[in-house]
Short mmCIF file of C-alpha atoms in Angstrom, two decimals:
data_model
loop_
_atom_site.label_atom_id
_atom_site.label_comp_id
_atom_site.label_asym_id
_atom_site.label_seq_id
_atom_site.Cartn_x
_atom_site.Cartn_y
_atom_site.Cartn_z
CA THR A 23 -42.77 72.74 10.33
CA VAL A 24 -44.33 69.36 11.03
CA ALA A 25 -44.03 68.40 7.37
CA ALA A 26 -40.36 69.39 7.32
CA THR A 27 -39.72 67.35 10.45
CA ASP A 28 -41.47 64.34 8.94
CA ARG A 29 -39.37 64.61 5.79
CA ALA A 30 -36.18 64.88 7.85
CA THR A 31 -37.00 61.85 9.98
CA ALA A 32 -38.23 59.86 6.97
CA GLY A 33 -34.72 59.77 5.56
CA GLN A 34 -33.22 58.42 8.80
CA LEU A 35 -32.93 54.73 9.56
CA SER A 36 -33.55 53.18 12.94
CA ARG A 37 -30.59 51.86 14.90
CA PRO A 38 -31.38 48.15 14.22
CA ALA A 39 -31.75 48.86 10.50
CA SER A 40 -28.46 50.78 10.44
CA LEU A 41 -26.65 47.95 12.24
CA THR A 42 -28.15 45.40 9.84
CA LEU A 43 -26.91 47.32 6.81
CA ALA A 44 -23.45 47.76 8.35
CA LEU A 45 -23.18 44.12 9.48
CA PRO A 46 -21.58 42.76 6.24
CA LEU A 47 -18.88 45.45 6.38
CA ILE A 48 -18.29 44.81 10.07
CA LEU A 49 -17.91 41.08 9.45
CA LEU A 50 -15.56 41.66 6.51
CA LEU A 51 -13.46 44.08 8.55
CA GLY A 52 -13.32 41.70 11.47
CA LEU A 53 -12.41 38.60 9.46
CA ALA A 54 -10.05 40.24 6.96
CA PHE A 55 -8.30 42.75 9.21
CA LEU A 56 -8.96 42.62 12.94
CA LEU A 57 -8.64 38.84 13.35
CA PRO A 58 -5.31 38.49 11.47
CA VAL A 59 -3.84 41.51 13.28
CA ALA A 60 -4.97 40.17 16.66
CA LYS A 61 -3.49 36.75 15.87
CA LEU A 62 -0.19 38.32 14.78
CA LEU A 63 0.05 40.45 17.93
CA TRP A 64 -0.91 37.46 20.10
CA GLY A 65 1.88 35.42 18.55
CA SER A 66 4.41 38.16 19.30
CA VAL A 67 3.73 37.83 23.03
CA PHE A 68 2.75 34.17 23.48
CA THR A 69 5.39 31.98 21.77
CA PRO A 70 3.89 29.78 23.31
CA SER A 71 4.51 31.10 26.83
CA PRO A 72 4.17 34.82 27.62
CA THR A 73 7.38 36.73 26.85
CA ALA A 74 8.47 40.26 26.01
CA GLU A 75 11.63 39.09 24.27
CA ASN A 76 10.57 40.21 20.81
CA TYR A 77 9.71 43.72 21.96
CA LEU A 78 12.88 43.99 24.06
CA ARG A 79 14.90 43.06 20.99
CA ILE A 80 13.48 46.07 19.13
CA VAL A 81 14.61 48.38 21.94
CA GLN A 82 17.96 46.72 22.57
CA GLU A 83 19.17 46.55 18.97
CA PRO A 84 19.62 50.10 17.59
CA ILE A 85 19.18 49.03 13.97
CA PHE A 86 15.45 48.46 14.42
CA LEU A 87 14.84 51.83 16.08
CA LYS A 88 16.89 53.43 13.30
CA ILE A 89 14.70 51.80 10.66
CA LEU A 90 11.55 52.91 12.51
CA LEU A 91 12.84 56.48 12.75
CA ARG A 92 13.77 56.43 9.05
CA THR A 93 10.27 55.25 8.19
CA VAL A 94 8.61 58.07 10.13
CA GLN A 95 11.03 60.62 8.68
CA THR A 96 10.42 59.39 5.13
CA ALA A 97 6.65 59.48 5.64
CA ALA A 98 6.85 63.07 6.94
CA VAL A 99 9.00 64.22 4.00
CA VAL A 100 6.71 62.50 1.49
CA THR A 101 3.67 64.16 3.09
CA CYS A 102 5.27 67.61 2.90
CA LEU A 103 6.33 67.12 -0.73
CA ALA A 104 2.90 65.80 -1.70
CA PHE A 105 1.30 68.89 -0.16
CA VAL A 106 3.71 71.36 -1.79
CA LEU A 107 3.33 69.73 -5.22
CA GLY A 108 -0.31 68.70 -4.93
CA TYR A 109 -1.93 71.87 -3.60
CA PRO A 110 -1.29 73.92 -6.79
CA VAL A 111 -2.71 71.09 -8.89
CA ALA A 112 -5.84 70.93 -6.72
CA LEU A 113 -6.17 74.71 -6.90
CA VAL A 114 -5.96 74.66 -10.70
CA MET A 115 -8.50 71.82 -10.86
CA SER A 116 -10.93 73.81 -8.71
CA LYS A 117 -10.65 76.88 -10.97
CA LEU A 118 -10.99 75.12 -14.31
CA GLY A 119 -14.13 73.94 -16.02
CA GLY A 120 -15.21 71.89 -19.01
CA ARG A 121 -12.63 69.89 -20.97
CA ALA A 122 -9.66 71.51 -19.23
CA ALA A 123 -10.91 70.31 -15.83
CA MET A 124 -11.53 66.83 -17.22
CA LEU A 125 -7.99 66.73 -18.65
CA VAL A 126 -6.35 67.73 -15.38
CA ALA A 127 -8.57 65.28 -13.45
CA ALA A 128 -7.56 62.50 -15.85
CA CYS A 129 -3.88 63.31 -15.29
CA VAL A 130 -4.47 62.88 -11.55
CA LEU A 131 -6.71 59.81 -11.67
CA ILE A 132 -5.03 57.71 -14.36
CA PRO A 133 -1.85 57.18 -12.28
CA LEU A 134 -4.12 56.29 -9.35
CA TRP A 135 -5.74 53.56 -11.47
CA THR A 136 -2.33 52.20 -12.49
CA SER A 137 -0.76 49.46 -10.40
CA VAL A 138 1.74 50.59 -7.77
CA LEU A 139 4.07 47.86 -9.01
CA VAL A 140 4.01 49.26 -12.55
CA ARG A 141 4.70 52.80 -11.35
CA SER A 142 7.56 51.61 -9.16
CA TYR A 143 9.17 49.74 -12.04
CA ALA A 144 8.75 52.87 -14.16
CA TRP A 145 10.89 54.77 -11.67
CA ILE A 146 13.52 52.03 -11.88
CA VAL A 147 13.62 52.52 -15.66
CA LEU A 148 13.98 56.27 -15.18
CA LEU A 149 16.62 56.27 -12.42
CA GLN A 150 18.86 53.28 -13.13
CA ARG A 151 22.46 53.79 -14.34
CA THR A 152 21.45 53.34 -17.97
CA GLY A 153 18.04 54.88 -17.46
CA VAL A 154 16.37 57.86 -19.06
CA VAL A 155 17.67 60.46 -16.59
CA ASN A 156 21.33 59.43 -16.72
CA SER A 157 21.25 58.92 -20.47
CA THR A 158 19.74 62.38 -21.01
CA LEU A 159 22.20 64.13 -18.70
CA MET A 160 25.16 62.39 -20.35
CA SER A 161 23.92 63.21 -23.86
CA TRP A 162 23.63 66.88 -22.85
CA GLY A 163 27.15 66.85 -21.43
CA VAL A 164 25.99 67.68 -17.90
CA ILE A 165 27.71 64.61 -16.40
CA ASN A 166 30.54 62.38 -17.58
CA GLU A 167 29.47 59.18 -15.84
CA PRO A 168 26.14 57.86 -14.59
CA LEU A 169 24.91 59.10 -11.22
CA LYS A 170 23.70 56.73 -8.53
CA LEU A 171 20.02 57.65 -8.49
CA ILE A 172 18.40 54.28 -7.87
CA TYR A 173 18.54 52.45 -4.52
CA THR A 174 18.88 55.68 -2.55
CA GLU A 175 16.69 57.38 0.03
CA GLY A 176 16.02 60.21 -2.41
CA ALA A 177 14.70 57.76 -4.98
CA VAL A 178 12.35 56.27 -2.39
CA ILE A 179 11.01 59.70 -1.43
CA VAL A 180 10.48 60.81 -5.03
CA ALA A 181 8.78 57.56 -6.07
CA MET A 182 6.53 57.45 -2.98
CA THR A 183 5.55 61.10 -3.46
CA HIS A 184 4.54 60.36 -7.05
CA VAL A 185 2.52 57.31 -6.04
CA LEU A 186 0.73 58.93 -3.09
CA MET A 187 0.15 62.42 -4.48
CA PRO A 188 -3.42 61.71 -5.72
CA TYR A 189 -4.41 60.98 -2.12
CA MET A 190 -3.36 64.53 -1.28
CA ILE A 191 -4.80 66.24 -4.35
CA LEU A 192 -8.33 64.81 -4.24
CA PRO A 193 -9.27 65.82 -0.65
CA ILE A 194 -7.83 69.30 -1.17
CA PHE A 195 -9.70 69.61 -4.48
CA SER A 196 -12.95 68.59 -2.81
CA SER A 197 -12.39 71.17 -0.06
CA LEU A 198 -11.54 73.94 -2.55
CA ARG A 199 -14.61 73.19 -4.66
CA SER A 200 -16.84 73.66 -1.62
CA ILE A 201 -15.59 77.24 -1.04
CA PRO A 202 -18.13 79.74 -2.42
CA PRO A 203 -16.46 81.93 -5.09
CA GLU A 204 -18.26 84.96 -3.68
CA LEU A 205 -15.87 84.97 -0.72
CA ASP A 206 -12.84 85.56 -2.93
CA ARG A 207 -14.67 88.28 -4.87
CA ALA A 208 -15.71 89.94 -1.61
CA ALA A 209 -12.09 89.97 -0.43
CA ARG A 210 -11.02 91.52 -3.74
CA ASN A 211 -13.72 94.19 -3.44
CA LEU A 212 -12.45 95.05 0.04
CA GLY A 213 -9.00 95.77 -1.36
CA ALA A 214 -7.20 92.45 -0.95
CA GLY A 215 -4.84 91.38 -3.70
CA PRO A 216 -4.73 87.86 -5.17
CA TRP A 217 -2.06 86.65 -2.73
CA THR A 218 -3.71 88.26 0.31
CA SER A 219 -7.07 86.80 -0.68
CA PHE A 220 -5.52 83.36 -0.98
CA ILE A 221 -3.79 83.56 2.41
CA ALA A 222 -6.76 85.06 4.24
CA VAL A 223 -9.66 83.22 2.59
CA THR A 224 -8.79 80.24 0.39
CA LEU A 225 -6.04 78.61 2.43
CA PRO A 226 -7.84 78.65 5.82
CA LEU A 227 -11.06 77.34 4.30
CA SER A 228 -9.18 74.51 2.56
CA LEU A 229 -7.57 73.30 5.82
CA PRO A 230 -9.99 70.35 6.23
CA GLY A 231 -8.87 69.00 2.85
CA ILE A 232 -5.22 69.58 3.74
CA TYR A 233 -5.62 67.74 7.03
CA ALA A 234 -7.47 64.83 5.39
CA GLY A 235 -4.94 64.51 2.56
CA SER A 236 -1.96 64.81 4.89
CA ILE A 237 -3.15 62.13 7.29
CA MET A 238 -4.00 59.77 4.41
CA VAL A 239 -0.61 60.21 2.76
CA PHE A 240 1.27 59.97 6.05
CA ILE A 241 -0.43 56.76 7.20
CA LEU A 242 -0.07 55.13 3.79
CA ALA A 243 3.61 56.14 3.65
CA LEU A 244 4.27 54.61 7.08
CA GLY A 245 3.16 51.18 5.88
CA PHE A 246 4.30 51.41 2.25
CA TYR A 247 6.00 48.23 1.06
CA VAL A 248 6.29 47.81 -2.71
CA THR A 249 7.97 51.08 -3.72
CA PRO A 250 10.65 51.16 -0.96
CA ALA A 251 11.44 47.49 -1.59
CA LEU A 252 11.94 48.01 -5.34
CA VAL A 253 13.40 51.51 -5.53
CA GLY A 254 15.23 51.68 -2.20
CA GLY A 255 16.92 48.32 -2.12
CA PRO A 256 18.12 46.46 0.98
CA GLN A 257 20.18 49.40 2.25
CA ASN A 258 17.11 51.63 2.58
CA LEU A 259 14.81 49.38 4.60
CA THR A 260 11.56 50.69 5.99
CA ILE A 261 9.58 49.07 8.76
CA ALA A 262 7.19 47.49 6.25
CA THR A 263 9.99 45.93 4.20
CA LEU A 264 11.62 44.73 7.42
CA ILE A 265 8.37 43.01 8.46
CA GLY A 266 8.15 41.41 5.02
CA GLN A 267 11.74 40.22 5.35
CA GLN A 268 11.02 38.64 8.73
CA THR A 269 7.95 36.79 7.45
CA THR A 270 9.03 35.66 3.96
CA GLU A 271 12.79 35.14 4.32
CA LEU A 272 13.51 34.48 8.00
CA LEU A 273 10.07 33.02 8.87
CA ASN A 274 10.26 34.77 12.25
CA TRP A 275 6.56 35.48 12.69
CA PRO A 276 6.70 36.40 16.40
CA PHE A 277 9.29 39.12 15.81
CA ALA A 278 7.38 40.30 12.73
CA GLY A 279 4.29 40.57 14.93
CA ALA A 280 6.25 42.65 17.44
CA LEU A 281 7.42 44.99 14.67
CA ALA A 282 3.85 45.26 13.40
CA GLY A 283 2.61 46.02 16.91
CA VAL A 284 5.18 48.78 17.37
CA LEU A 285 4.26 50.23 13.98
CA LEU A 286 0.58 50.12 14.92
CA VAL A 287 1.20 51.91 18.22
CA VAL A 288 3.37 54.55 16.55
CA THR A 289 0.77 55.11 13.85
CA LEU A 290 -2.09 55.45 16.35
CA GLY A 291 0.00 57.79 18.49
CA LEU A 292 0.90 60.04 15.58
CA VAL A 293 -2.72 60.06 14.38
CA GLY A 294 -3.81 61.06 17.90
CA LEU A 295 -1.31 63.92 17.90
CA PHE A 296 -2.52 64.91 14.46
CA ARG A 297 -6.14 65.01 15.67
CA ARG A 298 -5.14 67.21 18.61
CA PHE A 299 -3.35 69.51 16.20
CA LEU A 300 -6.45 69.53 14.02
CA ARG A 301 -8.62 70.67 16.93
CA PHE A 302 -6.04 73.33 17.77
CA GLY A 303 -6.03 74.49 14.16
CA LYS A 304 -9.81 74.76 14.12
CA GLY A 305 -9.75 76.76 17.34
CA ALA A 306 -7.09 79.10 15.97
#
């Protein structure tokens, strides 16, 4: 027992050593993220005297609340679609082995390694009036004239789902791989069918991966910029594209800071609700 305790404590670092190892990351996080965000939020309130004008403008003008609501709605839809489409892929990955598993993993990871800009432009090529989808449908006689597929909310949702789906698949795959296969066989031996075994055993045990993937996709979708700007166009603004418009075109940094502050508060609030739901799910 003493030897086991010594081995357990030998692998642990003291608090000063842990802080020393984490110091470079803390400095990088502070200089590259916390300091710019704090400066942006400070500028939204002190311009140069204290004022709440920028935040009052968000509340008083309905267009900004509409864009914020559209952003949250789009993020929720993308998260649901990524789960519905990604869970079967993760389940197949967890069941396969050898070259088949490597092939499926490559199909998931290669898009993740590709630039978001390239993937967004690929969707423009597919969905534009003379793109692959319209050309194929017209050649088959399904439609007589090109459909408006690009620069729509549907195009934004489809493209964002494709871009963010690996962030849903990988956590679920990791969770499914950690489930002992003996549990499924035990359920089968007790008379459960494949579907009952999945509902009663596999799905509940994979909830940590579902929660992790969902929160990653949802948070990333809330602040997504490139894909909505390219595929959605100016008529489908999200809060991130609106902030970019305020900083690059209108040079209104104080109002951009106010929009960023509201987005940060909304994101933290939704994450807090998600964590409460997670604790409720674990209790259930």
